[in-house]
Amino acid sequence: MTDTTQASSLSRRAALAMLTAGAATALASPAWAVGAIKHYIIINLKPEMDMLALDRWYMTFHAPQVRRAFKAWQRNYVSYRSYAVTDEARKLGVLNGRMTEIQFDSIEDFRESRPNNLYGDLRSFTPPPKGWAEAQFETTTTTIPVNPQMVFLSTPTPPKETPYLRWIILFRYPAGVSMENGDAWLRDVQAPQLAKLPGLKRFVAYNSVTETADYPRVAELWFDDYAAWRKAFVDPAPAFTAPAWGGAFPFVETRSMFIGENPDIDFINDRRVIP
């Protein structure tokens, strides 16, 4: 056996072992080809924690330790501070905190970073204030392609003086609603109505590339600013066609956040001042 053939054989066996060992946390991707992927982490602050306390721990301890453990696979690692959340936005499930995005070249790279990592699990990382068990924030994650699978509306969003508002919505259909039926309603009923909202600049959607996501669907809507979002959803509230399972808008279970188009922290490339 040549060195090249032997290396190829070892590589295939290693890949098979990795997939077997990681099956509990990283299942098969959909049949369509998946290229570069991004891992979204919505960090929702509880009332007793402020952003400065989160950022000091995140920037001093957590992010450097995550980089130490996973930098061999990460292609970027950025975080967005959320817009302030008003009562009217909170009624629609909008959360306060941060949204972190970590990109990988492929779903295989993402999977490979998990099993048997030399630096261990979260118990080996510096805990946040109050510790992991009583953390003053909660996180929700999903893993999706870098590019959306569905584009319902896309208009130019050139640079401007103030940030755009991006509404990132992780969602799942209610219990008893199949993914097939839910996706058909989204595609044929909800998306066309949302795409007609005044002031909407961009509207895209993603399917998770793993089968373990608590929220396996993601939608993203862009507006010029909060005033434009408010005009679309609050003043006055639009009338949407309810799905077969009923309920009130947004008709699905969500974890969502308002962010700008650019991150305020780049953990790989930027020099930062820790608050």
C-alpha positions as YAML, in Angstrom:
chain: A
units: angstrom
residues:
- id: 1
  name: MET
  ca: [0.00, 0.00, 0.00]
- id: 2
  name: THR
  ca: [1.39, 3.43, -0.95]
- id: 3
  name: ASP
  ca: [1.64, 6.25, 1.57]
- id: 4
  name: THR
  ca: [-1.11, 8.10, -0.30]
- id: 5
  name: THR
  ca: [-3.44, 5.08, -0.35]
- id: 6
  name: GLN
  ca: [-2.75, 4.35, 3.33]
- id: 7
  name: ALA
  ca: [-3.44, 7.97, 4.31]
- id: 8
  name: SER
  ca: [-6.67, 7.93, 2.31]
- id: 9
  name: SER
  ca: [-7.76, 4.70, 4.01]
- id: 10
  name: LEU
  ca: [-6.93, 6.08, 7.45]
- id: 11
  name: SER
  ca: [-8.79, 9.28, 6.61]
- id: 12
  name: ARG
  ca: [-11.91, 7.34, 5.62]
- id: 13
  name: ARG
  ca: [-11.74, 5.20, 8.75]
- id: 14
  name: ALA
  ca: [-11.23, 8.29, 10.93]
- id: 15
  name: ALA
  ca: [-14.17, 10.02, 9.30]
- id: 16
  name: LEU
  ca: [-16.36, 6.96, 9.84]
- id: 17
  name: ALA
  ca: [-15.30, 6.71, 13.48]
- id: 18
  name: MET
  ca: [-15.95, 10.40, 14.00]
- id: 19
  name: LEU
  ca: [-19.45, 10.20, 12.53]
- id: 20
  name: THR
  ca: [-20.26, 7.15, 14.64]
- id: 21
  name: ALA
  ca: [-18.95, 8.71, 17.85]
- id: 22
  name: GLY
  ca: [-20.66, 12.02, 17.18]
- id: 23
  name: ALA
  ca: [-24.03, 10.63, 16.09]
- id: 24
  name: ALA
  ca: [-25.73, 11.69, 19.31]
- id: 25
  name: THR
  ca: [-24.93, 15.35, 18.77]
- id: 26
  name: ALA
  ca: [-24.43, 15.76, 15.04]
- id: 27
  name: LEU
  ca: [-26.71, 13.75, 12.77]
- id: 28
  name: ALA
  ca: [-26.84, 13.53, 9.02]
- id: 29
  name: SER
  ca: [-27.25, 16.69, 7.01]
- id: 30
  name: PRO
  ca: [-30.06, 17.09, 4.45]
- id: 31
  name: ALA
  ca: [-29.70, 15.46, 1.05]
- id: 32
  name: TRP
  ca: [-28.85, 18.73, -0.70]
- id: 33
  name: ALA
  ca: [-25.19, 19.72, -0.75]
- id: 34
  name: VAL
  ca: [-24.09, 21.91, 2.15]
- id: 35
  name: GLY
  ca: [-21.03, 24.14, 1.82]
- id: 36
  name: ALA
  ca: [-19.85, 26.69, 4.39]
- id: 37
  name: ILE
  ca: [-22.04, 26.82, 7.51]
- id: 38
  name: LYS
  ca: [-22.61, 29.21, 10.41]
- id: 39
  name: HIS
  ca: [-23.48, 28.40, 14.01]
- id: 40
  name: TYR
  ca: [-25.85, 30.93, 15.58]
- id: 41
  name: ILE
  ca: [-25.92, 31.39, 19.36]
- id: 42
  name: ILE
  ca: [-28.62, 33.68, 20.76]
- id: 43
  name: ILE
  ca: [-27.59, 34.79, 24.26]
- id: 44
  name: ASN
  ca: [-30.61, 36.08, 26.17]
- id: 45
  name: LEU
  ca: [-29.71, 38.11, 29.26]
- id: 46
  name: LYS
  ca: [-31.80, 37.57, 32.36]
- id: 47
  name: PRO
  ca: [-32.95, 40.76, 34.17]
- id: 48
  name: GLU
  ca: [-30.25, 40.45, 36.86]
- id: 49
  name: MET
  ca: [-27.35, 40.55, 34.36]
- id: 50
  name: ASP
  ca: [-26.21, 43.60, 32.40]
- id: 51
  name: MET
  ca: [-24.36, 43.67, 29.10]
- id: 52
  name: LEU
  ca: [-21.10, 44.98, 30.61]
- id: 53
  name: ALA
  ca: [-20.87, 42.03, 32.99]
- id: 54
  name: LEU
  ca: [-21.55, 39.59, 30.16]
- id: 55
  name: ASP
  ca: [-18.97, 41.25, 27.90]
- id: 56
  name: ARG
  ca: [-16.23, 41.28, 30.54]
- id: 57
  name: TRP
  ca: [-16.58, 37.54, 31.13]
- id: 58
  name: TYR
  ca: [-17.13, 36.77, 27.43]
- id: 59
  name: MET
  ca: [-14.14, 38.77, 26.21]
- id: 60
  name: THR
  ca: [-11.76, 38.00, 29.08]
- id: 61
  name: PHE
  ca: [-12.39, 34.29, 29.50]
- id: 62
  name: HIS
  ca: [-14.95, 32.54, 27.33]
- id: 63
  name: ALA
  ca: [-14.09, 33.65, 23.80]
- id: 64
  name: PRO
  ca: [-10.30, 33.11, 24.21]
- id: 65
  name: GLN
  ca: [-10.97, 29.65, 25.64]
- id: 66
  name: VAL
  ca: [-13.36, 28.78, 22.80]
- id: 67
  name: ARG
  ca: [-10.70, 29.93, 20.32]
- id: 68
  name: ARG
  ca: [-8.07, 27.81, 22.08]
- id: 69
  name: ALA
  ca: [-10.26, 24.73, 21.75]
- id: 70
  name: PHE
  ca: [-11.75, 25.21, 18.28]
- id: 71
  name: LYS
  ca: [-9.54, 27.58, 16.28]
- id: 72
  name: ALA
  ca: [-8.33, 24.76, 14.02]
- id: 73
  name: TRP
  ca: [-11.81, 24.66, 12.48]
- id: 74
  name: GLN
  ca: [-13.31, 28.14, 12.90]
- id: 75
  name: ARG
  ca: [-13.21, 30.47, 9.88]
- id: 76
  name: ASN
  ca: [-14.72, 33.38, 11.81]
- id: 77
  name: TYR
  ca: [-16.07, 34.14, 15.29]
- id: 78
  name: VAL
  ca: [-18.08, 37.34, 15.70]
- id: 79
  name: SER
  ca: [-20.76, 38.68, 18.02]
- id: 80
  name: TYR
  ca: [-23.51, 41.28, 17.68]
- id: 81
  name: ARG
  ca: [-24.88, 43.41, 20.51]
- id: 82
  name: SER
  ca: [-28.66, 43.48, 20.31]
- id: 83
  name: TYR
  ca: [-30.81, 46.53, 19.86]
- id: 84
  name: ALA
  ca: [-32.56, 47.68, 23.04]
- id: 85
  name: VAL
  ca: [-35.85, 45.82, 23.35]
- id: 86
  name: THR
  ca: [-39.09, 47.79, 23.73]
- id: 87
  name: ASP
  ca: [-42.24, 46.43, 25.35]
- id: 88
  name: GLU
  ca: [-43.94, 46.16, 21.95]
- id: 89
  name: ALA
  ca: [-41.04, 44.13, 20.55]
- id: 90
  name: ARG
  ca: [-40.90, 41.98, 23.69]
- id: 91
  name: LYS
  ca: [-44.55, 41.01, 23.11]
- id: 92
  name: LEU
  ca: [-43.44, 39.43, 19.84]
- id: 93
  name: GLY
  ca: [-40.74, 37.43, 21.60]
- id: 94
  name: VAL
  ca: [-37.71, 39.64, 20.89]
- id: 95
  name: LEU
  ca: [-34.86, 39.02, 23.36]
- id: 96
  name: ASN
  ca: [-32.10, 41.19, 24.82]
- id: 97
  name: GLY
  ca: [-28.41, 40.30, 24.78]
- id: 98
  name: ARG
  ca: [-26.04, 39.10, 22.07]
- id: 99
  name: MET
  ca: [-26.07, 36.95, 18.98]
- id: 100
  name: THR
  ca: [-22.82, 35.17, 18.19]
- id: 101
  name: GLU
  ca: [-21.99, 33.70, 14.79]
- id: 102
  name: ILE
  ca: [-19.22, 31.16, 14.22]
- id: 103
  name: GLN
  ca: [-18.54, 30.00, 10.67]
- id: 104
  name: PHE
  ca: [-16.96, 26.75, 9.50]
- id: 105
  name: ASP
  ca: [-15.88, 25.67, 6.02]
- id: 106
  name: SER
  ca: [-18.26, 22.71, 6.14]
- id: 107
  name: ILE
  ca: [-20.64, 20.75, 8.34]
- id: 108
  name: GLU
  ca: [-17.92, 18.09, 8.51]
- id: 109
  name: ASP
  ca: [-15.53, 20.62, 10.08]
- id: 110
  name: PHE
  ca: [-18.20, 21.58, 12.61]
- id: 111
  name: ARG
  ca: [-18.78, 17.93, 13.53]
- id: 112
  name: GLU
  ca: [-15.07, 17.18, 13.74]
- id: 113
  name: SER
  ca: [-14.52, 19.95, 16.29]
- id: 114
  name: ARG
  ca: [-16.75, 18.26, 18.89]
- id: 115
  name: PRO
  ca: [-15.78, 14.63, 19.66]
- id: 116
  name: ASN
  ca: [-12.78, 14.06, 21.95]
- id: 117
  name: ASN
  ca: [-11.78, 17.71, 22.06]
- id: 118
  name: LEU
  ca: [-8.56, 18.02, 24.04]
- id: 119
  name: TYR
  ca: [-9.90, 20.91, 26.13]
- id: 120
  name: GLY
  ca: [-13.00, 19.11, 27.38]
- id: 121
  name: ASP
  ca: [-16.54, 20.36, 27.80]
- id: 122
  name: LEU
  ca: [-17.91, 23.50, 29.47]
- id: 123
  name: ARG
  ca: [-16.83, 22.29, 32.90]
- id: 124
  name: SER
  ca: [-13.24, 22.92, 31.79]
- id: 125
  name: PHE
  ca: [-14.03, 26.53, 30.80]
- id: 126
  name: THR
  ca: [-14.10, 29.51, 33.18]
- id: 127
  name: PRO
  ca: [-17.71, 29.78, 34.37]
- id: 128
  name: PRO
  ca: [-19.73, 32.99, 34.03]
- id: 129
  name: PRO
  ca: [-20.75, 35.06, 37.07]
- id: 130
  name: LYS
  ca: [-22.88, 32.86, 39.39]
- id: 131
  name: GLY
  ca: [-21.52, 29.73, 37.64]
- id: 132
  name: TRP
  ca: [-22.89, 27.53, 34.87]
- id: 133
  name: ALA
  ca: [-25.75, 26.10, 36.95]
- id: 134
  name: GLU
  ca: [-27.10, 29.57, 37.81]
- id: 135
  name: ALA
  ca: [-25.94, 31.46, 34.74]
- id: 136
  name: GLN
  ca: [-27.61, 34.84, 34.34]
- id: 137
  name: PHE
  ca: [-28.25, 34.20, 30.68]
- id: 138
  name: GLU
  ca: [-29.68, 31.42, 28.54]
- id: 139
  name: THR
  ca: [-28.58, 30.36, 25.07]
- id: 140
  name: THR
  ca: [-30.29, 28.93, 22.01]
- id: 141
  name: THR
  ca: [-28.30, 27.58, 19.07]
- id: 142
  name: THR
  ca: [-28.83, 26.42, 15.52]
- id: 143
  name: THR
  ca: [-26.52, 25.55, 12.64]
- id: 144
  name: ILE
  ca: [-27.41, 26.70, 9.13]
- id: 145
  name: PRO
  ca: [-25.77, 27.31, 5.73]
- id: 146
  name: VAL
  ca: [-23.94, 30.61, 5.30]
- id: 147
  name: ASN
  ca: [-26.23, 31.39, 2.37]
- id: 148
  name: PRO
  ca: [-30.01, 31.04, 2.88]
- id: 149
  name: GLN
  ca: [-31.88, 28.31, 1.04]
- id: 150
  name: MET
  ca: [-34.89, 30.60, 0.46]
- id: 151
  name: VAL
  ca: [-34.88, 34.25, -0.62]
- id: 152
  name: PHE
  ca: [-38.35, 35.80, -0.52]
- id: 153
  name: LEU
  ca: [-37.24, 39.42, -0.93]
- id: 154
  name: SER
  ca: [-33.87, 41.07, -1.52]
- id: 155
  name: THR
  ca: [-33.41, 44.77, -2.25]
- id: 156
  name: PRO
  ca: [-30.21, 46.83, -2.02]
- id: 157
  name: THR
  ca: [-28.96, 47.68, 1.48]
- id: 158
  name: PRO
  ca: [-26.07, 50.09, 0.85]
- id: 159
  name: PRO
  ca: [-23.97, 51.45, 3.73]
- id: 160
  name: LYS
  ca: [-25.64, 54.30, 5.62]
- id: 161
  name: GLU
  ca: [-25.14, 56.45, 8.68]
- id: 162
  name: THR
  ca: [-27.24, 54.30, 11.02]
- id: 163
  name: PRO
  ca: [-27.32, 50.47, 11.21]
- id: 164
  name: TYR
  ca: [-29.97, 48.40, 9.52]
- id: 165
  name: LEU
  ca: [-32.17, 46.37, 11.83]
- id: 166
  name: ARG
  ca: [-31.93, 42.63, 11.24]
- id: 167
  name: TRP
  ca: [-34.62, 40.57, 12.94]
- id: 168
  name: ILE
  ca: [-33.12, 37.08, 13.42]
- id: 169
  name: ILE
  ca: [-35.84, 34.55, 14.25]
- id: 170
  name: LEU
  ca: [-35.10, 30.97, 15.27]
- id: 171
  name: PHE
  ca: [-38.36, 29.05, 15.17]
- id: 172
  name: ARG
  ca: [-40.10, 25.71, 15.31]
- id: 173
  name: TYR
  ca: [-43.64, 24.64, 14.50]
- id: 174
  name: PRO
  ca: [-46.03, 23.79, 17.35]
- id: 175
  name: ALA
  ca: [-46.25, 20.23, 18.65]
- id: 176
  name: GLY
  ca: [-48.23, 18.04, 16.28]
- id: 177
  name: VAL
  ca: [-47.40, 20.10, 13.18]
- id: 178
  name: SER
  ca: [-45.18, 18.21, 10.76]
- id: 179
  name: MET
  ca: [-42.18, 19.92, 9.24]
- id: 180
  name: GLU
  ca: [-43.66, 19.30, 5.79]
- id: 181
  name: ASN
  ca: [-46.96, 21.00, 6.62]
- id: 182
  name: GLY
  ca: [-45.27, 23.83, 8.47]
- id: 183
  name: ASP
  ca: [-42.86, 24.54, 5.63]
- id: 184
  name: ALA
  ca: [-45.70, 24.49, 3.10]
- id: 185
  name: TRP
  ca: [-47.61, 27.10, 5.12]
- id: 186
  name: LEU
  ca: [-44.48, 29.25, 5.47]
- id: 187
  name: ARG
  ca: [-43.68, 29.07, 1.77]
- id: 188
  name: ASP
  ca: [-47.20, 29.44, 0.35]
- id: 189
  name: VAL
  ca: [-49.02, 31.62, 2.91]
- id: 190
  name: GLN
  ca: [-46.88, 33.40, 5.47]
- id: 191
  name: ALA
  ca: [-43.84, 34.34, 3.37]
- id: 192
  name: PRO
  ca: [-45.80, 36.06, 0.56]
- id: 193
  name: GLN
  ca: [-47.67, 38.15, 3.13]
- id: 194
  name: LEU
  ca: [-44.53, 39.09, 5.05]
- id: 195
  name: ALA
  ca: [-42.76, 40.02, 1.81]
- id: 196
  name: LYS
  ca: [-45.39, 42.71, 1.18]
- id: 197
  name: LEU
  ca: [-44.80, 44.52, 4.49]
- id: 198
  name: PRO
  ca: [-43.93, 48.21, 4.10]
- id: 199
  name: GLY
  ca: [-40.26, 49.02, 4.59]
- id: 200
  name: LEU
  ca: [-39.03, 45.42, 4.42]
- id: 201
  name: LYS
  ca: [-35.64, 45.32, 2.67]
- id: 202
  name: ARG
  ca: [-34.67, 41.67, 2.82]
- id: 203
  name: PHE
  ca: [-36.41, 38.45, 3.84]
- id: 204
  name: VAL
  ca: [-34.66, 35.07, 3.73]
- id: 205
  name: ALA
  ca: [-34.98, 31.71, 5.45]
- id: 206
  name: TYR
  ca: [-32.76, 28.79, 6.38]
- id: 207
  name: ASN
  ca: [-33.17, 25.14, 7.32]
- id: 208
  name: SER
  ca: [-30.87, 23.73, 9.98]
- id: 209
  name: VAL
  ca: [-28.20, 21.38, 8.66]
- id: 210
  name: THR
  ca: [-28.42, 19.14, 11.73]
- id: 211
  name: GLU
  ca: [-31.37, 17.18, 13.03]
- id: 212
  name: THR
  ca: [-30.80, 18.01, 16.69]
- id: 213
  name: ALA
  ca: [-31.67, 21.72, 16.65]
- id: 214
  name: ASP
  ca: [-34.42, 22.74, 19.07]
- id: 215
  name: TYR
  ca: [-35.30, 25.49, 16.59]
- id: 216
  name: PRO
  ca: [-34.61, 23.98, 13.14]
- id: 217
  name: ARG
  ca: [-35.77, 26.95, 11.06]
- id: 218
  name: VAL
  ca: [-34.38, 30.50, 10.84]
- id: 219
  name: ALA
  ca: [-35.89, 33.60, 9.23]
- id: 220
  name: GLU
  ca: [-34.15, 36.94, 8.79]
- id: 221
  name: LEU
  ca: [-35.89, 40.23, 8.02]
- id: 222
  name: TRP
  ca: [-34.08, 43.53, 7.35]
- id: 223
  name: PHE
  ca: [-35.43, 47.05, 7.90]
- id: 224
  name: ASP
  ca: [-33.81, 50.48, 7.72]
- id: 225
  name: ASP
  ca: [-34.23, 50.93, 11.48]
- id: 226
  name: TYR
  ca: [-36.51, 50.26, 14.44]
- id: 227
  name: ALA
  ca: [-39.02, 52.89, 13.29]
- id: 228
  name: ALA
  ca: [-39.43, 51.02, 9.99]
- id: 229
  name: TRP
  ca: [-39.87, 47.70, 11.84]
- id: 230
  name: ARG
  ca: [-42.47, 49.31, 14.10]
- id: 231
  name: LYS
  ca: [-44.40, 50.67, 11.14]
- id: 232
  name: ALA
  ca: [-44.50, 47.19, 9.62]
- id: 233
  name: PHE
  ca: [-45.52, 45.21, 12.71]
- id: 234
  name: VAL
  ca: [-47.03, 47.57, 15.28]
- id: 235
  name: ASP
  ca: [-48.44, 50.76, 13.81]
- id: 236
  name: PRO
  ca: [-50.85, 49.34, 12.76]
- id: 237
  name: ALA
  ca: [-50.48, 45.60, 13.35]
- id: 238
  name: PRO
  ca: [-50.84, 43.73, 10.05]
- id: 239
  name: ALA
  ca: [-53.53, 41.12, 9.47]
- id: 240
  name: PHE
  ca: [-51.99, 37.74, 8.63]
- id: 241
  name: THR
  ca: [-53.75, 34.57, 7.53]
- id: 242
  name: ALA
  ca: [-53.60, 32.13, 10.42]
- id: 243
  name: PRO
  ca: [-52.34, 28.60, 9.72]
- id: 244
  name: ALA
  ca: [-54.48, 25.50, 10.20]
- id: 245
  name: TRP
  ca: [-53.18, 25.13, 13.76]
- id: 246
  name: GLY
  ca: [-54.38, 28.63, 14.68]
- id: 247
  name: GLY
  ca: [-52.88, 31.03, 17.19]
- id: 248
  name: ALA
  ca: [-51.61, 34.60, 16.91]
- id: 249
  name: PHE
  ca: [-48.64, 35.98, 14.97]
- id: 250
  name: PRO
  ca: [-45.94, 34.73, 14.64]
- id: 251
  name: PHE
  ca: [-47.90, 31.40, 14.83]
- id: 252
  name: VAL
  ca: [-44.71, 29.46, 15.67]
- id: 253
  name: GLU
  ca: [-42.47, 29.10, 18.73]
- id: 254
  name: THR
  ca: [-39.56, 31.54, 18.46]
- id: 255
  name: ARG
  ca: [-36.33, 32.83, 19.95]
- id: 256
  name: SER
  ca: [-35.47, 36.08, 18.23]
- id: 257
  name: MET
  ca: [-33.25, 39.14, 18.45]
- id: 258
  name: PHE
  ca: [-32.69, 42.53, 16.77]
- id: 259
  name: ILE
  ca: [-29.11, 43.08, 15.62]
- id: 260
  name: GLY
  ca: [-27.31, 45.40, 13.19]
- id: 261
  name: GLU
  ca: [-25.70, 44.35, 9.93]
- id: 262
  name: ASN
  ca: [-22.16, 44.44, 11.37]
- id: 263
  name: PRO
  ca: [-20.79, 42.72, 14.50]
- id: 264
  name: ASP
  ca: [-19.31, 44.85, 17.25]
- id: 265
  name: ILE
  ca: [-16.85, 42.11, 18.27]
- id: 266
  name: ASP
  ca: [-14.57, 40.09, 16.00]
- id: 267
  name: PHE
  ca: [-12.82, 37.59, 18.24]
- id: 268
  name: ILE
  ca: [-10.31, 36.55, 15.56]
- id: 269
  name: ASN
  ca: [-9.25, 39.73, 13.77]
- id: 270
  name: ASP
  ca: [-9.93, 42.76, 15.97]
- id: 271
  name: ARG
  ca: [-8.12, 44.25, 18.93]
- id: 272
  name: ARG
  ca: [-10.73, 44.98, 21.59]
- id: 273
  name: VAL
  ca: [-11.04, 47.06, 24.73]
- id: 274
  name: ILE
  ca: [-12.59, 45.02, 27.51]
- id: 275
  name: PRO
  ca: [-15.20, 46.97, 29.51]
...
